Coordinates of C-alpha atoms and ligand atoms in Angstrom, one line a residue:
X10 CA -99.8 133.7 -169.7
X11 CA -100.4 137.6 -169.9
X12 CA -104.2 139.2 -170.2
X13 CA -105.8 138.8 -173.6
X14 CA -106.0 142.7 -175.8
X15 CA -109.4 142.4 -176.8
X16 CA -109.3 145.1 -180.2
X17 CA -112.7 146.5 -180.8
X18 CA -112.5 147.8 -184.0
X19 CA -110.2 146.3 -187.2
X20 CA -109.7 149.4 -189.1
X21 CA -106.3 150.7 -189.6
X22 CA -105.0 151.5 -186.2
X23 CA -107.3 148.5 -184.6
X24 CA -104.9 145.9 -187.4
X25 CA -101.8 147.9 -186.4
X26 CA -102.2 147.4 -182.8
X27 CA -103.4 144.2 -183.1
X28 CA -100.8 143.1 -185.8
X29 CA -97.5 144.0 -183.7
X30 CA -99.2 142.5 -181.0
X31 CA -99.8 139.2 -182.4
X32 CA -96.4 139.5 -183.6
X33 CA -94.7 139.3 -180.2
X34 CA -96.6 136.7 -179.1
X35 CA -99.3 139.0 -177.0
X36 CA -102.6 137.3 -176.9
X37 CA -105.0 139.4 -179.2
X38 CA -108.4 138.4 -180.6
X39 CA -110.3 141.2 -182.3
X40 CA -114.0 141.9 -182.1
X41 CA -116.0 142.8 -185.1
X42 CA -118.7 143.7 -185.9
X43 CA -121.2 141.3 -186.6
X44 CA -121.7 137.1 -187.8
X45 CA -121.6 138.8 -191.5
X46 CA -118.3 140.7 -190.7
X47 CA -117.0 137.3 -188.8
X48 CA -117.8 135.3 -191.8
X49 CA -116.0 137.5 -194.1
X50 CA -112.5 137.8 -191.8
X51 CA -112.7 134.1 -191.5
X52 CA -113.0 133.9 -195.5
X53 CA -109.7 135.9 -195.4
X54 CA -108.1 133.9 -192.6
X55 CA -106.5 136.9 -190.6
X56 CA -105.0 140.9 -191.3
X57 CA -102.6 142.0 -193.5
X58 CA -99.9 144.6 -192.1
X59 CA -97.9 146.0 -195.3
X60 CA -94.8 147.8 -193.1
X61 CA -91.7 149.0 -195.7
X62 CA -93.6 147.9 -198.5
X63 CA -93.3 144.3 -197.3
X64 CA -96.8 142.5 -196.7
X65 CA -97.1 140.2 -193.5
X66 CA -100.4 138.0 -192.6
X67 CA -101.5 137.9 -189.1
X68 CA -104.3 135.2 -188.6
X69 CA -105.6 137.0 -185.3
X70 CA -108.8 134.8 -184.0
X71 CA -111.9 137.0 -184.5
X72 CA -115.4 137.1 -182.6
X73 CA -118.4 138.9 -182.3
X74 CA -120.1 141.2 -179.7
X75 CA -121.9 138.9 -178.1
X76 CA -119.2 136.3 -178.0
X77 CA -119.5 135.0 -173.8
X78 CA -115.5 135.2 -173.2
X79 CA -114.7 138.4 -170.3
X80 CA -113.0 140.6 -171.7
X81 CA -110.2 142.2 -169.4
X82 CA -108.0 144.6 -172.0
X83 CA -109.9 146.7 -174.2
X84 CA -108.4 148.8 -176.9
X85 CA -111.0 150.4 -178.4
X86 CA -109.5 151.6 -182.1
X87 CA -113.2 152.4 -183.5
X88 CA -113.8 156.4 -184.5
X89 CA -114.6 158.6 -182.1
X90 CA -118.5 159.3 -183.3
X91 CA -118.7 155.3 -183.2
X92 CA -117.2 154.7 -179.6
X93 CA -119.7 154.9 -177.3
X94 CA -122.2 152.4 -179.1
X95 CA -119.0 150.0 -179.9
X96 CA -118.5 149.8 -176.2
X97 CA -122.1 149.2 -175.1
X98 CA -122.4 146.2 -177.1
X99 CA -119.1 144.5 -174.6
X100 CA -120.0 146.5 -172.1
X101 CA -121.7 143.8 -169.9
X102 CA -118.6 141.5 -170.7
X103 CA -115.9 143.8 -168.7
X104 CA -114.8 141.9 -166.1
X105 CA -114.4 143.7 -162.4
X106 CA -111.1 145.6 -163.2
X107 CA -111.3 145.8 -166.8
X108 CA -109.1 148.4 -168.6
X109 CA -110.2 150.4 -171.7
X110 CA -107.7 152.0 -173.9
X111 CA -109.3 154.5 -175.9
X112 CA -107.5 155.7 -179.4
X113 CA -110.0 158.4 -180.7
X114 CA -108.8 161.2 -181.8
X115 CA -110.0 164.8 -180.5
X116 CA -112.2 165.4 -177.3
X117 CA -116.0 164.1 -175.6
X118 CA -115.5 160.7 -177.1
X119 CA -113.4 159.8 -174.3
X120 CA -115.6 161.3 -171.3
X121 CA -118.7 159.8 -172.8
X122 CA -117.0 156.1 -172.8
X123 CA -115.8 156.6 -169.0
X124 CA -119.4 157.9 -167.8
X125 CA -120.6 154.5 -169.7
X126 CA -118.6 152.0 -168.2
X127 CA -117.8 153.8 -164.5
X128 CA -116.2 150.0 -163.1
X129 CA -113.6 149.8 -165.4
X130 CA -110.2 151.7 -165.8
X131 CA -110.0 154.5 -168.7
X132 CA -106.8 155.3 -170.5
X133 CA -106.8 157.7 -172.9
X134 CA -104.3 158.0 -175.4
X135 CA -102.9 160.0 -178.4
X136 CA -101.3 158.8 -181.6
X137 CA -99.0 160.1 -184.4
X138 CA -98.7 156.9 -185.4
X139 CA -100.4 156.8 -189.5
X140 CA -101.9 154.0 -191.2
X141 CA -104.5 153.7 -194.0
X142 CA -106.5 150.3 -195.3
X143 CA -105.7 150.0 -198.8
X144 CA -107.9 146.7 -198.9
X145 CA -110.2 144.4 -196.2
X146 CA -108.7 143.3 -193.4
X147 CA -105.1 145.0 -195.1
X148 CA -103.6 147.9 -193.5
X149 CA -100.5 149.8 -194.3
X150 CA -98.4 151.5 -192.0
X151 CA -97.6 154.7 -193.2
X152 CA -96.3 157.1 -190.9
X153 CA -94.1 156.2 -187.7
X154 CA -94.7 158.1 -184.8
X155 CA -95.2 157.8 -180.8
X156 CA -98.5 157.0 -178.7
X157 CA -99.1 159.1 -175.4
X158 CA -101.4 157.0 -173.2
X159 CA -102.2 158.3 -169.5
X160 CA -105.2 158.2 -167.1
X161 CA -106.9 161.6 -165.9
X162 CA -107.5 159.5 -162.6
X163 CA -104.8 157.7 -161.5
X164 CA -101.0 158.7 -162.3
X165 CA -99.8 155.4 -162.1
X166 CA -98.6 153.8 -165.1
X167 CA -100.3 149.8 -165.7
X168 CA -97.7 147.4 -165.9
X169 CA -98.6 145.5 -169.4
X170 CA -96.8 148.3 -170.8
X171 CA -94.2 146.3 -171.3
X172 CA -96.6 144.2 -173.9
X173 CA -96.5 147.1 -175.9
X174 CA -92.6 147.5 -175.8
X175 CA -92.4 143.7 -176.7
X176 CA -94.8 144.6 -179.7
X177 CA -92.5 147.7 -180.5
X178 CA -95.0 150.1 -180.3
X179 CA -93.6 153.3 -179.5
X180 CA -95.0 154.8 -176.1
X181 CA -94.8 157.0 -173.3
X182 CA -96.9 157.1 -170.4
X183 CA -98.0 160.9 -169.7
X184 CA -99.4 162.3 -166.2
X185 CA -100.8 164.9 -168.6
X186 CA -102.5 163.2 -171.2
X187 CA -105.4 166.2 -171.4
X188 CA -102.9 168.6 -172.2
X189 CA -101.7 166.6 -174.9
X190 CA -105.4 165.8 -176.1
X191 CA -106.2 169.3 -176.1
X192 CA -102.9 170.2 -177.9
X193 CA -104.0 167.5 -180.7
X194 CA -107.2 169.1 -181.0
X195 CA -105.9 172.4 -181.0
X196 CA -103.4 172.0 -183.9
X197 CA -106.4 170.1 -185.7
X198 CA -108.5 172.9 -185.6
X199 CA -106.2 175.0 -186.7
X200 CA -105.0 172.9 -190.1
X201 CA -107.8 170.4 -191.1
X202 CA -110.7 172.4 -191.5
X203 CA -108.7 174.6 -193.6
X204 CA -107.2 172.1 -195.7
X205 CA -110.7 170.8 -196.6
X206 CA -112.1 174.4 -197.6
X207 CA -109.6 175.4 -199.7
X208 CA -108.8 171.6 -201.2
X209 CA -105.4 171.8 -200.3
X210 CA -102.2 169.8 -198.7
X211 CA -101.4 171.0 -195.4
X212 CA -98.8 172.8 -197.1
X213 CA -101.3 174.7 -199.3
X214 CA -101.7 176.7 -196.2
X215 CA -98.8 178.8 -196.1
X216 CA -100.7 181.1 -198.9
X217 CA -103.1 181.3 -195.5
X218 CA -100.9 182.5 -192.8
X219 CA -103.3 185.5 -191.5
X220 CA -106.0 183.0 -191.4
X221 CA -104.2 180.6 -189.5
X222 CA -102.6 183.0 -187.5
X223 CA -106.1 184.7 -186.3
X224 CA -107.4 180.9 -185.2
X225 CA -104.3 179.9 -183.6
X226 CA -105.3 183.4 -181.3
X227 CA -108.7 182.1 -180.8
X228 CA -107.7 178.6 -180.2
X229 CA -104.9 179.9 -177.4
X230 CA -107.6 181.8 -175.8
X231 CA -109.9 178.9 -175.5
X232 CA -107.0 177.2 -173.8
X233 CA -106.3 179.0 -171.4
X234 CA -110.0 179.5 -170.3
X235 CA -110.3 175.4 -170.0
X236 CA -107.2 175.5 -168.0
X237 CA -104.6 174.6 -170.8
X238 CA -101.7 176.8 -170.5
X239 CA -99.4 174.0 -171.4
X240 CA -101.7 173.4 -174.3
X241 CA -101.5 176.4 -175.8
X242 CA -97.9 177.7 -175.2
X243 CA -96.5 178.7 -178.7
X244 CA -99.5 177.3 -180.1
X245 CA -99.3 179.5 -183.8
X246 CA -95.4 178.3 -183.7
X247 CA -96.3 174.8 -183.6
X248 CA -99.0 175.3 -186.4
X249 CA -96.4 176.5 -188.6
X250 CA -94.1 174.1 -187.7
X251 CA -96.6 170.7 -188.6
X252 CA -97.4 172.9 -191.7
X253 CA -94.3 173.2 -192.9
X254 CA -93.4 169.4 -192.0
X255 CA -96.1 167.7 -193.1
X256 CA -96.4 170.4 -195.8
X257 CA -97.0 167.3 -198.8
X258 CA -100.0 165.4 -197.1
X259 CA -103.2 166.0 -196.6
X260 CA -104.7 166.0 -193.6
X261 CA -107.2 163.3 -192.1
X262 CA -110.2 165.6 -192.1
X263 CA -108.7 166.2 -196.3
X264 CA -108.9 162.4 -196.6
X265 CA -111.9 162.2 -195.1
X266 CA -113.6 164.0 -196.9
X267 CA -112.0 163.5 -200.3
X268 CA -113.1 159.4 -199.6
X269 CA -116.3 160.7 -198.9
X270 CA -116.3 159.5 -195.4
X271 CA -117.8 161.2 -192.0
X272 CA -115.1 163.4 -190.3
X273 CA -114.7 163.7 -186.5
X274 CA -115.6 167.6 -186.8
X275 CA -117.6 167.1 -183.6
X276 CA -115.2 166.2 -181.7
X277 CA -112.6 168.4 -183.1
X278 CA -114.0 171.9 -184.2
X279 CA -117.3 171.2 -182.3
X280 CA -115.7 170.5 -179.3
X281 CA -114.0 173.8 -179.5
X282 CA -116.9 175.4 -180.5
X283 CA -118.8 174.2 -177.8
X284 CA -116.0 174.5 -174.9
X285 CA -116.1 178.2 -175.9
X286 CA -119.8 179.0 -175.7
X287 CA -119.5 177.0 -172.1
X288 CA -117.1 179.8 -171.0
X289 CA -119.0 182.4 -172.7
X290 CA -115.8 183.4 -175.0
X291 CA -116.2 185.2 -178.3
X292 CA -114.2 183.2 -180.5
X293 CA -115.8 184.9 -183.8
X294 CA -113.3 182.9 -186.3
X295 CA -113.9 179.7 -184.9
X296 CA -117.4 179.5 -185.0
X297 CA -117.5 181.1 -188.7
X298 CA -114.8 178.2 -189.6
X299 CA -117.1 175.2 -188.3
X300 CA -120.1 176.8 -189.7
X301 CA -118.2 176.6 -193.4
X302 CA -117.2 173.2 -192.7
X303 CA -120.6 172.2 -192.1
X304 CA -122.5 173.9 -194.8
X305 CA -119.4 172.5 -197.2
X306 CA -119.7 169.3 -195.6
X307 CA -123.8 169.2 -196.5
X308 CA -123.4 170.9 -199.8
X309 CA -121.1 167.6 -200.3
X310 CA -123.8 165.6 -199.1
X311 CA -121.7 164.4 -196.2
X312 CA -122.5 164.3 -192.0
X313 CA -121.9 167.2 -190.9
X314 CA -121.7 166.4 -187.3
Ligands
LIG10 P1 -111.0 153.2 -189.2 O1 -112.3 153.7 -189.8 O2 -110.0 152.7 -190.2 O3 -111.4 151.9 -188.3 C1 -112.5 151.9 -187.4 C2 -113.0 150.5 -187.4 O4 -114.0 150.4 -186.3 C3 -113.8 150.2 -188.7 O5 -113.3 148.9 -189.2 C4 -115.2 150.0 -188.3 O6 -115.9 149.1 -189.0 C5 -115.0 149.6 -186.8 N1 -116.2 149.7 -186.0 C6 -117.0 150.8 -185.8 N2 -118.0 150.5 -184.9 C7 -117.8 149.2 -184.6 C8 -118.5 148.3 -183.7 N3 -119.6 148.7 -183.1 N4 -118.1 147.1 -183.6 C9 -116.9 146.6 -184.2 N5 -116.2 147.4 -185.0 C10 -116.6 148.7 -185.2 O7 -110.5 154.3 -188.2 P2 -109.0 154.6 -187.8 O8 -108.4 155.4 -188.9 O9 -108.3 153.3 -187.3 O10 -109.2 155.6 -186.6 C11 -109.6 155.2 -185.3 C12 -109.4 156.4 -184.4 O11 -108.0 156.6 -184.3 C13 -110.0 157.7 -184.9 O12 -110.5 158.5 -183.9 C14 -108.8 158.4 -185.6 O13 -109.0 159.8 -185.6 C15 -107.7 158.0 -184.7 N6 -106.4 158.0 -185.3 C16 -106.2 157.4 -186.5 C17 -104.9 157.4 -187.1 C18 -104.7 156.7 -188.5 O14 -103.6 156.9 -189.0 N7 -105.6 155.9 -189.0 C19 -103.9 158.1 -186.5 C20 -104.1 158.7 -185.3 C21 -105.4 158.7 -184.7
LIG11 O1 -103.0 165.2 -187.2 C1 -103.0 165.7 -188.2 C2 -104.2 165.3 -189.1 O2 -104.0 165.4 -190.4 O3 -105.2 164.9 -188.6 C3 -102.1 166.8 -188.6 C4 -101.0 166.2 -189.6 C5 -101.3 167.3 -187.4 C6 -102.7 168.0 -189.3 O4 -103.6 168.6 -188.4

């Protein structure tokens, strides 16, 4: 019988892992939130994946925080400003060896989780994978893509890997996995913000090339002084390559924001900003961009952090 994936967090990537799991016959049980949150899954009687327009129900046992069972797998699918409280309330339940995989998006979320829990494995991991909830516990998947996973400390790939083939999740493991964070973050900085200040698809920003251009320049800078050269290689190329592909959606940090939710800016654009005051750089545009965002973010009466 292989490990149990313990999936802290049943938002949409939490029910797509845990979905295609269940699906190939890979022990999953999801952790929520609370009895209240429990109850209400139960009422339910499992997750809903909606793949091709086709719905499928998943009933994936549930539990709570406090639930007694050791956990050994953790795939912690919560958002980034959420992570490090999400995994103190297991964190006494990680058995000696326990592995964390951690799906946030951006950068510090990840460094703060592995300083919390220094006995167990952390792998990090990057997704262009998309999905949305368009209901409780009901999650479409809207956007295929590929999941880097890798571990800054040890090269060596774990072997339930080959769980996540049998679940069909696209995957590769990467012996660079910062790079490609910092590359995520990077082309984040460069399109979301943007997209949220002048309302717009990500396509909307081609009428913004100079502005895009000058923080693409700032953001290669900053990678290069965190020792990212791989990161930031053709960096303004890339930009204008995503914008041009994905030029009819609008970004997370658009959506975000448009449903009135928190963003990730700190981990995203504050990360940045931050990372660059550390090495003393004067990255003027940058830190004019993330001031914008937040005083639009609290003119909008959203968190701006
Ligand atoms: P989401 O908001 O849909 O889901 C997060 C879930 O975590 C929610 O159901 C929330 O209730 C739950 N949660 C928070 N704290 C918890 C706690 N203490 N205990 C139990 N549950 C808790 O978020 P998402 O869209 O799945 O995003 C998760 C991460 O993945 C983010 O960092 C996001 O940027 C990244 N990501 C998302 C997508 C996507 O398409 N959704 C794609 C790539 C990366
Ligand atoms: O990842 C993205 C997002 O919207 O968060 C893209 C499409 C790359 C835009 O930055």
């Amino acid at each position: 019988m292989s490990t149990t994936w313990h999936v802290l967090g049943a938002g949409s990537l939490g029910t797509l892992w845990a979905t295609r799991l269940a699906r190939a016959a890979v022990p999953v049980r999801l952790i929520l939130r609370d009895t209240a949150r429990l109850q209400a899954y139960e009422t339910a009687g499992g997750l809903t994946l909606v793949e091709h327009g086709e719905a499928q129900h998943y009933p994936v046992p549930a539990e709570t925080p406090d639930s007694i069972e050791p956990i050994n797998r953790l795939l912690i699918a919560c958002k980034a400003y959420d992570a490090e409280k999400a995994v103190a309330q297991v964190a006494s339940r990680l058995a000696p060896g326990a592995e964390l995989i951690l799906l946030q998006n951006g950068l510090g979320s990840q460094d703060a989780v592995a300083a919390q829990v220094p006995q167990a494995r952390c792998i990090y991991a990057s997704s262009t994978e998309g999905a949305f909830r368009d209901g409780d516990w009901r999650v479409v998947f809207a956007g295929h893509g590929f999941t880097w996973l890798g571990d800054v400390g040890h090269p060596v790939a774990p072997i339930w890997l080959e769980d996540l083939s049998a679940a069909g999740i696209p995957h590769e493991w990467s012996t660079d996995i910062l790079t490609r964070l910092w590359r995520k973050l990077a082309l984040n900085c460069a399109i979301n913000p943007l997209t949220v200040l002048h309302d717009c698809r990500n396509g909307g920003l081609q009428e913004h090339h100079c502005e895009v251009a000058t923080l693409c320049g700032e953001l290669t800078e900053l990678l290069e002084r965190c020792g990212q050269p791989a990161a930031a290689e053709n960096l303004q190329q890339e930009v204008e390559r995503v914008i041009h592909a994905t030029a009819a959606n609008y970004s997370s940090m658009h959506q975000d924001v448009n449903n009135r939710r928190r963003t990730e800016i700190s981990y995203l654009l504050g990360y940045a900003c931050k990372a660059s005051d550390r090495h003393k750089l004067n990255l003027p545009h940058l830190n004019q961009l993330q001031q914008r965002l937040v005083t639009h973010l609290k003119r909008l009466g959203l968190p701006s952090d």
